[in-house]
Structures are given as C-alpha cells and as structure tokens.
Tab-separated table of N, CA and C in Angstrom:
chain	number	residue	atom	x	y	z
A	1	MET	N	21.241	17.146	3.376
A	1	MET	CA	21.729	18.301	4.078
A	1	MET	C	22.180	17.860	5.466
A	2	THR	N	23.274	18.440	5.921
A	2	THR	CA	23.790	18.084	7.230
A	2	THR	C	23.282	19.047	8.278
A	3	LEU	N	23.408	18.642	9.530
A	3	LEU	CA	23.009	19.522	10.622
A	3	LEU	C	23.883	20.759	10.691
A	4	ARG	N	25.120	20.662	10.181
A	4	ARG	CA	26.010	21.818	10.208
A	4	ARG	C	25.487	22.942	9.334
A	5	ALA	N	24.708	22.640	8.329
A	5	ALA	CA	24.209	23.660	7.418
A	5	ALA	C	23.027	24.421	8.002
A	6	LEU	N	22.402	23.893	9.003
A	6	LEU	CA	21.185	24.501	9.530
A	6	LEU	C	21.357	25.932	10.032
A	7	PRO	N	22.430	26.287	10.760
A	7	PRO	CA	22.526	27.673	11.217
A	7	PRO	C	22.568	28.677	10.073
A	8	LEU	N	23.363	28.417	9.038
A	8	LEU	CA	23.439	29.331	7.914
A	8	LEU	C	22.139	29.319	7.130
A	9	LEU	N	21.582	28.145	6.942
A	9	LEU	CA	20.319	28.042	6.229
A	9	LEU	C	19.226	28.818	6.953
A	10	ALA	N	19.207	28.740	8.275
A	10	ALA	CA	18.212	29.474	9.052
A	10	ALA	C	18.366	30.976	8.844
A	11	LEU	N	19.604	31.435	8.751
A	11	LEU	CA	19.822	32.854	8.496
A	11	LEU	C	19.309	33.250	7.123
A	12	VAL	N	19.564	32.395	6.135
A	12	VAL	CA	19.226	32.731	4.766
A	12	VAL	C	17.731	32.661	4.508
A	13	VAL	N	17.059	31.667	5.056
A	13	VAL	CA	15.640	31.529	4.779
A	13	VAL	C	14.761	32.228	5.808
A	14	ALA	N	15.381	32.854	6.792
A	14	ALA	CA	14.596	33.590	7.775
A	14	ALA	C	13.844	34.712	7.075
A	15	PRO	N	12.687	35.042	7.580
A	15	PRO	CA	11.981	36.171	6.980
A	15	PRO	C	12.879	37.406	7.014
A	16	VAL	N	12.804	38.210	5.980
A	16	VAL	CA	13.672	39.383	5.872
A	16	VAL	C	13.624	40.255	7.120
A	17	PRO	N	12.457	40.544	7.716
A	17	PRO	CA	12.481	41.365	8.924
A	17	PRO	C	13.270	40.722	10.067
A	18	ALA	N	13.193	39.399	10.207
A	18	ALA	CA	13.935	38.736	11.284
A	18	ALA	C	15.425	38.815	11.033
A	19	LEU	N	15.862	38.590	9.800
A	19	LEU	CA	17.277	38.676	9.476
A	19	LEU	C	17.742	40.124	9.507
A	20	ALA	N	16.894	41.026	9.066
A	20	ALA	CA	17.269	42.440	9.065
A	20	ALA	C	17.557	42.936	10.472
A	21	HIS	N	16.940	42.328	11.458
A	21	HIS	CA	17.218	42.691	12.849
A	21	HIS	C	18.698	42.529	13.164
A	22	HIS	N	19.325	41.489	12.606
A	22	HIS	CA	20.736	41.229	12.874
A	22	HIS	C	21.661	42.020	11.973
A	23	VAL	N	21.195	42.413	10.799
A	23	VAL	CA	22.052	43.160	9.886
A	23	VAL	C	21.541	44.569	9.622
A	24	GLY	N	20.466	44.956	10.283
A	24	GLY	CA	19.907	46.289	10.111
A	24	GLY	C	20.818	47.368	10.677
A	25	GLU	N	20.276	48.576	10.812
A	25	GLU	CA	21.109	49.722	11.229
A	25	GLU	C	21.855	49.470	12.525
A	26	ALA	N	21.233	48.771	13.461
A	26	ALA	CA	21.904	48.538	14.747
A	26	ALA	C	22.203	47.061	14.973
A	27	GLY	N	22.107	46.247	13.929
A	27	GLY	CA	22.307	44.808	14.065
A	27	GLY	C	23.743	44.433	14.383
A	28	ALA	N	23.891	43.338	15.114
A	28	ALA	CA	25.217	42.874	15.522
A	28	ALA	C	26.066	42.464	14.317
A	29	LEU	N	25.472	41.796	13.353
A	29	LEU	CA	26.213	41.366	12.171
A	29	LEU	C	26.702	42.569	11.372
A	30	ARG	N	25.846	43.525	11.191
A	30	ARG	CA	26.232	44.731	10.448
A	30	ARG	C	27.320	45.493	11.188
A	31	ALA	N	27.207	45.560	12.499
A	31	ALA	CA	28.239	46.244	13.288
A	31	ALA	C	29.593	45.560	13.114
A	32	GLN	N	29.604	44.212	13.111
A	32	GLN	CA	30.852	43.480	12.914
A	32	GLN	C	31.397	43.668	11.501
A	33	MET	N	30.501	43.697	10.521
A	33	MET	CA	30.946	43.928	9.148
A	33	MET	C	31.609	45.305	9.026
A	34	ARG	N	31.033	46.276	9.657
A	34	ARG	CA	31.624	47.622	9.617
A	34	ARG	C	32.935	47.671	10.372
A	35	ALA	N	33.003	47.001	11.516
A	35	ALA	CA	34.232	47.014	12.315
A	35	ALA	C	35.373	46.309	11.582
A	36	LYS	N	35.053	45.305	10.795
A	36	LYS	CA	36.064	44.516	10.083
A	36	LYS	C	36.204	44.938	8.622
A	37	ALA	N	35.638	46.063	8.239
A	37	ALA	CA	35.595	46.488	6.835
A	37	ALA	C	36.965	46.495	6.170
A	38	ALA	N	38.011	46.832	6.899
A	38	ALA	CA	39.352	46.908	6.313
A	38	ALA	C	39.860	45.550	5.841
A	39	THR	N	39.373	44.465	6.423
A	39	THR	CA	39.847	43.135	6.045
A	39	THR	C	38.832	42.372	5.185
A	40	LEU	N	37.750	43.029	4.826
A	40	LEU	CA	36.701	42.392	4.026
A	40	LEU	C	36.740	42.910	2.593
A	41	PRO	N	36.197	42.134	1.654
A	41	PRO	CA	36.094	42.645	0.286
A	41	PRO	C	35.269	43.933	0.269
A	42	PRO	N	35.642	44.877	-0.575
A	42	PRO	CA	34.904	46.145	-0.641
A	42	PRO	C	33.427	45.935	-0.914
A	43	GLY	N	32.597	46.659	-0.199
A	43	GLY	CA	31.159	46.627	-0.429
A	43	GLY	C	30.436	45.414	0.119
A	44	LEU	N	31.096	44.609	0.929
A	44	LEU	CA	30.439	43.395	1.427
A	44	LEU	C	29.218	43.740	2.278
A	45	GLU	N	29.373	44.673	3.165
A	45	GLU	CA	28.259	45.032	4.064
A	45	GLU	C	27.095	45.647	3.281
A	46	SER	N	27.383	46.602	2.426
A	46	SER	CA	26.292	47.246	1.676
A	46	SER	C	25.648	46.264	0.690
A	47	GLY	N	26.449	45.396	0.092
A	47	GLY	CA	25.906	44.397	-0.818
A	47	GLY	C	25.034	43.381	-0.104
A	48	THR	N	25.435	43.032	1.128
A	48	THR	CA	24.621	42.099	1.912
A	48	THR	C	23.275	42.729	2.230
A	49	ARG	N	23.319	43.991	2.632
A	49	ARG	CA	22.076	44.715	2.942
A	49	ARG	C	21.182	44.807	1.708
A	50	ALA	N	21.778	45.113	0.552
A	50	ALA	CA	20.999	45.217	-0.685
A	50	ALA	C	20.390	43.864	-1.064
A	51	ALA	N	21.152	42.798	-0.903
A	51	ALA	CA	20.633	41.465	-1.220
A	51	ALA	C	19.485	41.087	-0.288
A	52	LEU	N	19.612	41.474	0.971
A	52	LEU	CA	18.522	41.221	1.920
A	52	LEU	C	17.260	41.970	1.502
A	53	GLN	N	17.427	43.234	1.169
A	53	GLN	CA	16.268	44.040	0.776
A	53	GLN	C	15.626	43.521	-0.499
A	54	ALA	N	16.435	42.956	-1.380
A	54	ALA	CA	15.913	42.404	-2.632
A	54	ALA	C	15.350	40.997	-2.453
A	55	GLY	N	15.580	40.389	-1.279
A	55	GLY	CA	15.117	39.028	-1.046
A	55	GLY	C	15.911	37.993	-1.829
A	56	ASP	N	17.156	38.318	-2.146
A	56	ASP	CA	18.025	37.436	-2.935
A	56	ASP	C	18.792	36.499	-1.998
A	57	ALA	N	18.154	35.393	-1.613
A	57	ALA	CA	18.731	34.469	-0.635
A	57	ALA	C	20.083	33.888	-1.067
A	58	PRO	N	20.264	33.463	-2.324
A	58	PRO	CA	21.586	32.930	-2.711
A	58	PRO	C	22.701	33.968	-2.558
A	59	GLU	N	22.397	35.216	-2.877
A	59	GLU	CA	23.413	36.268	-2.745
A	59	GLU	C	23.691	36.579	-1.282
A	60	VAL	N	22.665	36.579	-0.457
A	60	VAL	CA	22.868	36.781	0.977
A	60	VAL	C	23.740	35.654	1.523
A	61	GLU	N	23.443	34.423	1.139
A	61	GLU	CA	24.223	33.275	1.602
A	61	GLU	C	25.685	33.410	1.190
A	62	ARG	N	25.935	33.798	-0.062
A	62	ARG	CA	27.300	33.949	-0.552
A	62	ARG	C	28.039	35.019	0.235
A	63	ARG	N	27.394	36.122	0.474
A	63	ARG	CA	28.035	37.220	1.199
A	63	ARG	C	28.269	36.863	2.672
A	64	LEU	N	27.337	36.171	3.280
A	64	LEU	CA	27.561	35.729	4.667
A	64	LEU	C	28.676	34.687	4.731
A	65	MET	N	28.757	33.842	3.719
A	65	MET	CA	29.849	32.870	3.663
A	65	MET	C	31.193	33.602	3.621
A	66	ILE	N	31.286	34.611	2.806
A	66	ILE	CA	32.519	35.394	2.716
A	66	ILE	C	32.832	36.040	4.062
A	67	PHE	N	31.831	36.597	4.698
A	67	PHE	CA	32.038	37.267	5.981
A	67	PHE	C	32.543	36.302	7.050
A	68	PHE	N	31.895	35.160	7.189
A	68	PHE	CA	32.326	34.209	8.216
A	68	PHE	C	33.674	33.585	7.872
A	69	ALA	N	33.957	33.418	6.591
A	69	ALA	CA	35.289	32.942	6.192
A	69	ALA	C	36.346	33.970	6.590
A	70	ALA	N	36.039	35.237	6.438
A	70	ALA	CA	36.985	36.288	6.823
A	70	ALA	C	37.208	36.308	8.333
A	71	LEU	N	36.145	36.103	9.098
A	71	LEU	CA	36.301	36.045	10.558
A	71	LEU	C	37.197	34.878	10.960
A	72	ALA	N	36.973	33.716	10.350
A	72	ALA	CA	37.792	32.540	10.657
A	72	ALA	C	39.238	32.763	10.218
A	73	ARG	N	39.423	33.351	9.044
A	73	ARG	CA	40.776	33.645	8.559
A	73	ARG	C	41.523	34.571	9.514
A	74	ASP	N	40.850	35.616	9.964
A	74	ASP	CA	41.483	36.562	10.878
A	74	ASP	C	41.875	35.886	12.191
A	75	LEU	N	41.048	34.962	12.652
A	75	LEU	CA	41.393	34.202	13.861
A	75	LEU	C	42.616	33.322	13.630
A	76	ALA	N	42.689	32.687	12.463
A	76	ALA	CA	43.851	31.841	12.155
A	76	ALA	C	45.123	32.670	12.102
A	77	LEU	N	45.041	33.849	11.516
A	77	LEU	CA	46.211	34.732	11.458
A	77	LEU	C	46.632	35.191	12.850
A	78	GLU	N	45.667	35.563	13.664
A	78	GLU	CA	45.973	36.003	15.030
A	78	GLU	C	46.538	34.856	15.857
A	79	ALA	N	45.999	33.677	15.691
A	79	ALA	CA	46.525	32.511	16.415
A	79	ALA	C	47.981	32.287	16.038
A	80	GLY	N	48.285	32.368	14.756
A	80	GLY	CA	49.664	32.203	14.306
A	80	GLY	C	50.592	33.232	14.920
A	81	ARG	N	50.123	34.472	15.017
A	81	ARG	CA	50.936	35.527	15.646
A	81	ARG	C	51.176	35.221	17.119
A	82	GLN	N	50.135	34.800	17.808
A	82	GLN	CA	50.278	34.540	19.238
A	82	GLN	C	51.163	33.333	19.522
A	83	LEU	N	51.151	32.356	18.633
A	83	LEU	CA	51.968	31.168	18.859
A	83	LEU	C	53.463	31.469	18.794
A	84	VAL	N	53.833	32.499	18.069
A	84	VAL	CA	55.259	32.837	17.965
A	84	VAL	C	55.634	34.055	18.806
A	85	ASP	N	54.690	34.601	19.534
A	85	ASP	CA	54.954	35.785	20.360
A	85	ASP	C	55.766	35.382	21.591
A	86	ALA	N	57.026	35.751	21.583
A	86	ALA	CA	57.926	35.382	22.681
A	86	ALA	C	57.549	36.080	23.981
A	87	ARG	N	56.745	37.136	23.884
A	87	ARG	CA	56.339	37.843	25.109
A	87	ARG	C	55.332	37.047	25.923
A	88	LEU	N	54.647	36.110	25.266
A	88	LEU	CA	53.661	35.290	25.974
A	88	LEU	C	54.354	34.135	26.680
A	89	ALA	N	53.851	33.815	27.850
A	89	ALA	CA	54.379	32.678	28.597
A	89	ALA	C	54.124	31.397	27.795
A	90	PRO	N	54.997	30.398	27.916
A	90	PRO	CA	54.807	29.141	27.180
A	90	PRO	C	53.436	28.513	27.425
A	91	GLU	N	52.925	28.617	28.655
A	91	GLU	CA	51.603	28.049	28.954
A	91	GLU	C	50.518	28.770	28.164
A	92	ALA	N	50.645	30.089	28.044
A	92	ALA	CA	49.656	30.872	27.305
A	92	ALA	C	49.688	30.508	25.824
A	93	ARG	N	50.884	30.321	25.282
A	93	ARG	CA	50.991	29.917	23.872
A	93	ARG	C	50.421	28.515	23.676
A	94	ALA	N	50.649	27.638	24.631
A	94	ALA	CA	50.158	26.258	24.515
A	94	ALA	C	48.636	26.185	24.542
A	95	THR	N	47.999	27.069	25.304
A	95	THR	CA	46.529	27.051	25.374
A	95	THR	C	45.894	27.883	24.269
A	96	ALA	N	46.666	28.770	23.647
A	96	ALA	CA	46.111	29.625	22.594
A	96	ALA	C	45.663	28.809	21.390
A	97	GLY	N	46.479	27.841	20.992
A	97	GLY	CA	46.141	27.043	19.806
A	97	GLY	C	44.773	26.395	19.884
A	98	PRO	N	44.513	25.578	20.909
A	98	PRO	CA	43.197	24.941	20.992
A	98	PRO	C	42.035	25.935	21.097
A	99	ARG	N	42.230	27.027	21.821
A	99	ARG	CA	41.142	28.014	21.945
A	99	ARG	C	40.837	28.655	20.600
A	100	PHE	N	41.879	29.034	19.880
A	100	PHE	CA	41.669	29.638	18.569
A	100	PHE	C	41.051	28.639	17.594
A	101	LEU	N	41.504	27.405	17.635
A	101	LEU	CA	40.934	26.397	16.732
A	101	LEU	C	39.445	26.202	16.987
A	102	GLU	N	39.061	26.209	18.234
A	102	GLU	CA	37.633	26.076	18.556
A	102	GLU	C	36.835	27.238	17.966
A	103	ALA	N	37.362	28.443	18.101
A	103	ALA	CA	36.665	29.617	17.561
A	103	ALA	C	36.649	29.591	16.035
A	104	ILE	N	37.763	29.220	15.425
A	104	ILE	CA	37.825	29.119	13.963
A	104	ILE	C	36.785	28.129	13.468
A	105	TRP	N	36.724	26.972	14.123
A	105	TRP	CA	35.772	25.952	13.670
A	105	TRP	C	34.335	26.416	13.856
A	106	ARG	N	34.048	27.144	14.893
A	106	ARG	CA	32.668	27.629	15.082
A	106	ARG	C	32.232	28.502	13.920
A	107	TYR	N	33.098	29.409	13.486
A	107	TYR	CA	32.756	30.248	12.331
A	107	TYR	C	32.705	29.418	11.055
A	108	TYR	N	33.713	28.603	10.818
A	108	TYR	CA	33.747	27.846	9.577
A	108	TYR	C	32.589	26.851	9.492
A	109	ASN	N	32.252	26.252	10.588
A	109	ASN	CA	31.178	25.273	10.600
A	109	ASN	C	29.847	25.884	10.142
A	110	LEU	N	29.669	27.163	10.375
A	110	LEU	CA	28.455	27.837	9.917
A	110	LEU	C	28.354	27.862	8.394
A	111	ILE	N	29.499	27.845	7.727
A	111	ILE	CA	29.495	28.020	6.274
A	111	ILE	C	29.946	26.788	5.500
A	112	ASP	N	30.333	25.740	6.171
A	112	ASP	CA	30.896	24.578	5.481
A	112	ASP	C	29.966	24.043	4.400
A	113	PHE	N	28.687	23.961	4.668
A	113	PHE	CA	27.753	23.450	3.671
A	113	PHE	C	27.740	24.355	2.443
A	114	ALA	N	27.693	25.668	2.664
A	114	ALA	CA	27.692	26.614	1.545
A	114	ALA	C	28.998	26.528	0.758
A	115	VAL	N	30.098	26.366	1.457
A	115	VAL	CA	31.395	26.228	0.791
A	115	VAL	C	31.403	24.951	-0.045
A	116	ALA	N	30.988	23.860	0.548
A	116	ALA	CA	31.000	22.572	-0.153
A	116	ALA	C	30.114	22.602	-1.396
A	117	MET	N	29.004	23.309	-1.338
A	117	MET	CA	28.113	23.403	-2.495
A	117	MET	C	28.767	24.187	-3.633
A	118	ARG	N	29.615	25.128	-3.303
A	118	ARG	CA	30.268	25.964	-4.318
A	118	ARG	C	31.607	25.383	-4.775
A	119	ASP	N	32.351	24.812	-3.832
A	119	ASP	CA	33.714	24.362	-4.131
A	119	ASP	C	34.097	23.256	-3.159
A	120	ASP	N	33.775	22.031	-3.535
A	120	ASP	CA	34.011	20.913	-2.617
A	120	ASP	C	35.495	20.716	-2.306
A	121	LYS	N	36.391	21.065	-3.227
A	121	LYS	CA	37.826	20.917	-2.966
A	121	LYS	C	38.278	21.848	-1.846
A	122	THR	N	37.762	23.053	-1.827
A	122	THR	CA	38.106	23.990	-0.761
A	122	THR	C	37.561	23.494	0.572
A	123	SER	N	36.361	22.962	0.564
A	123	SER	CA	35.772	22.426	1.789
A	123	SER	C	36.621	21.285	2.346
A	124	VAL	N	37.036	20.378	1.478
A	124	VAL	CA	37.866	19.252	1.912
A	124	VAL	C	39.225	19.747	2.394
A	125	ALA	N	39.829	20.675	1.659
A	125	ALA	CA	41.132	21.215	2.055
A	125	ALA	C	41.049	21.881	3.428
A	126	MET	N	39.975	22.581	3.664
A	126	MET	CA	39.806	23.247	4.956
A	126	MET	C	39.664	22.223	6.076
A	127	ARG	N	38.875	21.210	5.850
A	127	ARG	CA	38.700	20.174	6.878
A	127	ARG	C	40.013	19.453	7.180
A	128	LEU	N	40.772	19.137	6.123
A	128	LEU	CA	42.056	18.460	6.319
A	128	LEU	C	43.043	19.355	7.078
A	129	ALA	N	43.108	20.624	6.696
A	129	ALA	CA	44.009	21.553	7.391
A	129	ALA	C	43.589	21.711	8.845
A	130	PHE	N	42.298	21.767	9.087
A	130	PHE	CA	41.817	21.888	10.458
A	130	PHE	C	42.151	20.634	11.261
A	131	ASP	N	41.933	19.469	10.680
A	131	ASP	CA	42.264	18.217	11.373
A	131	ASP	C	43.757	18.157	11.699
A	132	GLU	N	44.574	18.591	10.759
A	132	GLU	CA	46.012	18.616	10.992
A	132	GLU	C	46.349	19.567	12.145
A	133	ALA	N	45.749	20.740	12.140
A	133	ALA	CA	45.993	21.717	13.208
A	133	ALA	C	45.556	21.160	14.554
A	134	GLU	N	44.415	20.488	14.570
A	134	GLU	CA	43.948	19.883	15.817
A	134	GLU	C	44.929	18.843	16.339
A	135	GLY	N	45.483	18.068	15.440
A	135	GLY	CA	46.469	17.066	15.835
A	135	GLY	C	47.681	17.708	16.485
A	136	TYR	N	48.166	18.790	15.899
A	136	TYR	CA	49.301	19.502	16.494
A	136	TYR	C	48.925	20.146	17.820
A	137	ALA	N	47.704	20.669	17.898
A	137	ALA	CA	47.265	21.333	19.123
A	137	ALA	C	47.161	20.349	20.284
A	138	LYS	N	46.838	19.096	19.973
A	138	LYS	CA	46.710	18.086	21.026
A	138	LYS	C	48.053	17.460	21.393
A	139	ALA	N	49.080	17.740	20.593
A	139	ALA	CA	50.406	17.172	20.850
A	139	ALA	C	51.020	17.815	22.089
A	140	ALA	N	52.103	17.265	22.522
A	140	ALA	CA	52.765	17.739	23.745
A	140	ALA	C	53.263	19.177	23.614
A	141	ALA	N	53.664	19.593	22.428
A	141	ALA	CA	54.193	20.947	22.244
A	141	ALA	C	53.387	21.668	21.164
A	142	PRO	N	52.144	22.070	21.474
A	142	PRO	CA	51.266	22.626	20.445
A	142	PRO	C	51.710	23.970	19.889
A	143	ALA	N	52.652	24.639	20.524
A	143	ALA	CA	53.072	25.942	20.020
A	143	ALA	C	54.197	25.802	18.994
A	144	GLY	N	54.448	24.600	18.507
A	144	GLY	CA	55.532	24.360	17.571
A	144	GLY	C	55.206	24.789	16.158
A	145	ALA	N	56.166	24.538	15.275
A	145	ALA	CA	56.045	24.953	13.878
A	145	ALA	C	54.896	24.248	13.160
A	146	GLY	N	54.605	23.014	13.526
A	146	GLY	CA	53.534	22.279	12.849
A	146	GLY	C	52.192	22.978	12.963
A	147	LEU	N	51.852	23.421	14.149
A	147	LEU	CA	50.585	24.115	14.342
A	147	LEU	C	50.595	25.458	13.615
A	148	SER	N	51.705	26.162	13.688
A	148	SER	CA	51.802	27.444	12.975
A	148	SER	C	51.619	27.250	11.477
A	149	ASP	N	52.239	26.201	10.924
A	149	ASP	CA	52.092	25.921	9.492
A	149	ASP	C	50.645	25.562	9.146
A	150	ALA	N	50.004	24.771	9.991
A	150	ALA	CA	48.610	24.389	9.741
A	150	ALA	C	47.688	25.611	9.813
A	151	LEU	N	47.939	26.498	10.756
A	151	LEU	CA	47.133	27.725	10.853
A	151	LEU	C	47.353	28.620	9.634
A	152	ARG	N	48.573	28.663	9.155
A	152	ARG	CA	48.873	29.450	7.952
A	152	ARG	C	48.122	28.858	6.750
A	153	ARG	N	48.068	27.518	6.660
A	153	ARG	CA	47.320	26.866	5.580
A	153	ARG	C	45.828	27.191	5.680
A	154	ILE	N	45.300	27.154	6.897
A	154	ILE	CA	43.891	27.504	7.092
A	154	ILE	C	43.635	28.925	6.596
A	155	ALA	N	44.499	29.856	6.983
A	155	ALA	CA	44.340	31.250	6.554
A	155	ALA	C	44.435	31.364	5.030
A	156	GLN	N	45.346	30.623	4.412
A	156	GLN	CA	45.489	30.659	2.950
A	156	GLN	C	44.247	30.098	2.256
A	157	ILE	N	43.738	29.007	2.766
A	157	ILE	CA	42.542	28.399	2.178
A	157	ILE	C	41.368	29.366	2.269
A	158	LEU	N	41.201	29.977	3.433
A	158	LEU	CA	40.083	30.902	3.611
A	158	LEU	C	40.268	32.171	2.777
A	159	THR	N	41.498	32.648	2.648
A	159	THR	CA	41.767	33.815	1.798
A	159	THR	C	41.414	33.492	0.350
A	160	HIS	N	41.801	32.304	-0.100
A	160	HIS	CA	41.467	31.875	-1.463
A	160	HIS	C	39.940	31.807	-1.649
A	161	LEU	N	39.253	31.261	-0.660
A	161	LEU	CA	37.790	31.185	-0.714
A	161	LEU	C	37.178	32.583	-0.817
A	162	ILE	N	37.652	33.494	-0.001
A	162	ILE	CA	37.138	34.868	-0.013
A	162	ILE	C	37.392	35.514	-1.370
A	163	ASP	N	38.623	35.382	-1.842
A	163	ASP	CA	38.980	36.005	-3.122
A	163	ASP	C	38.175	35.439	-4.281
A	164	THR	N	38.083	34.119	-4.374
A	164	THR	CA	37.370	33.527	-5.509
A	164	THR	C	35.867	33.764	-5.406
A	165	SER	N	35.327	33.776	-4.206
A	165	SER	CA	33.886	34.030	-4.044
A	165	SER	C	33.561	35.480	-4.361
A	166	SER	N	34.439	36.384	-4.026
A	166	SER	CA	34.223	37.807	-4.313
A	166	SER	C	34.413	38.086	-5.789
A	167	THR	N	35.429	37.486	-6.413
A	167	THR	CA	35.710	37.680	-7.827
A	167	THR	C	34.610	37.089	-8.682
A	168	PHE	N	34.125	35.920	-8.286
A	168	PHE	CA	33.069	35.263	-9.044
A	168	PHE	C	31.852	36.165	-9.181
A	169	ALA	N	31.511	36.857	-8.115
A	169	ALA	CA	30.326	37.720	-8.146
A	169	ALA	C	30.526	38.879	-9.106
A	170	ARG	N	31.735	39.412	-9.189
A	170	ARG	CA	31.986	40.520	-10.091
A	170	ARG	C	31.963	40.074	-11.551
A	171	ARG	N	32.445	38.856	-11.835
A	171	ARG	CA	32.460	38.361	-13.205
A	171	ARG	C	31.079	37.916	-13.662
A	172	ASN	N	30.272	37.428	-12.737
A	172	ASN	CA	28.958	36.875	-13.088
A	172	ASN	C	27.874	37.538	-12.240
A	173	PRO	N	27.483	38.748	-12.584
A	173	PRO	CA	26.490	39.470	-11.753
A	173	PRO	C	25.142	38.811	-11.704
C-alpha cells in the first residue's frame, strides 16, 4: 500500500461515528455532495449515507471514489474553460493551469489507490494525462492548446471512471 492511499483508507476504516461527522446531517462532505448533486450520479449522497450506516466499507470507498473523481473532473472542465476565456488577462490564464492542476491532483490523489485496485488502466491513463498536463503547464505558454487538450483528456478519463463505477454497482448489487 502506498502513502497516497492512507487518506482514503483512513476515511473508510474510521469508526462510523467519526466518519458520520463528515457526512452526517451537517457534515462538510454531505454538504458538498448535495451542492454538486446535479453533476453526480443519482443517489450518490443517499447511497453513501446508507453504506455508512450499514458499515459497508467497500461500498463507502467506491462511492467516495466516485465523488472525488467528480470533483476532480469538474475542476478539469473549469480549468479548460478558463484557459480559453478571452476575458481573462493572459497572466491569469497562464497561472490558472498550474493552480487547477494542483487542486485536481489533490482530489485524485485521495482516490488513486482505490482506482488502481479497481481499474489499473484508468489509473495509469490518469497519471499519464496529468503528467502531460503538468508538462504543458510548465512550458512557456501554458494556456495553449496542449494544456487544454490534456485537461479535456483528464475530464474524459474521470467521466469514464465515474460512469463505469456507477454502472458497475447497478449491474452487481
């Protein structure tokens, strides 16, 4: 197990009352799930709560993986929009890429171990797309098409992960 897996693992194996604090009625995670409900698979928040109450750690892990993948995907999409927004000053567009990549990686890094355990090809594809995006972000003109294409790939990979992880649960209850 890698050190990157520890944050997600800590969430999953935490005693239910400790985790429920974050996803309970006033929990920060639950509040974010509700705020982002339009971009999440249907029933993700209620299913996560039910899995927590049932003590079903693998299901909680899967649902949290989907949630954090959705957060990272939404950041990649927003970064892509900002990189082509002509209303933003060139300096703002140039700094947007690295800032968004840092935030995307923070969310994805929480779930990389869980992703790799379920679908190692998706994990590798995500890492490669991220490395490519980082390379463009460090280049002299990070707001160019290369970074936009890499961010689009990141969003596609994460969308595929969300879709297949959500579909898998429906086919195999």
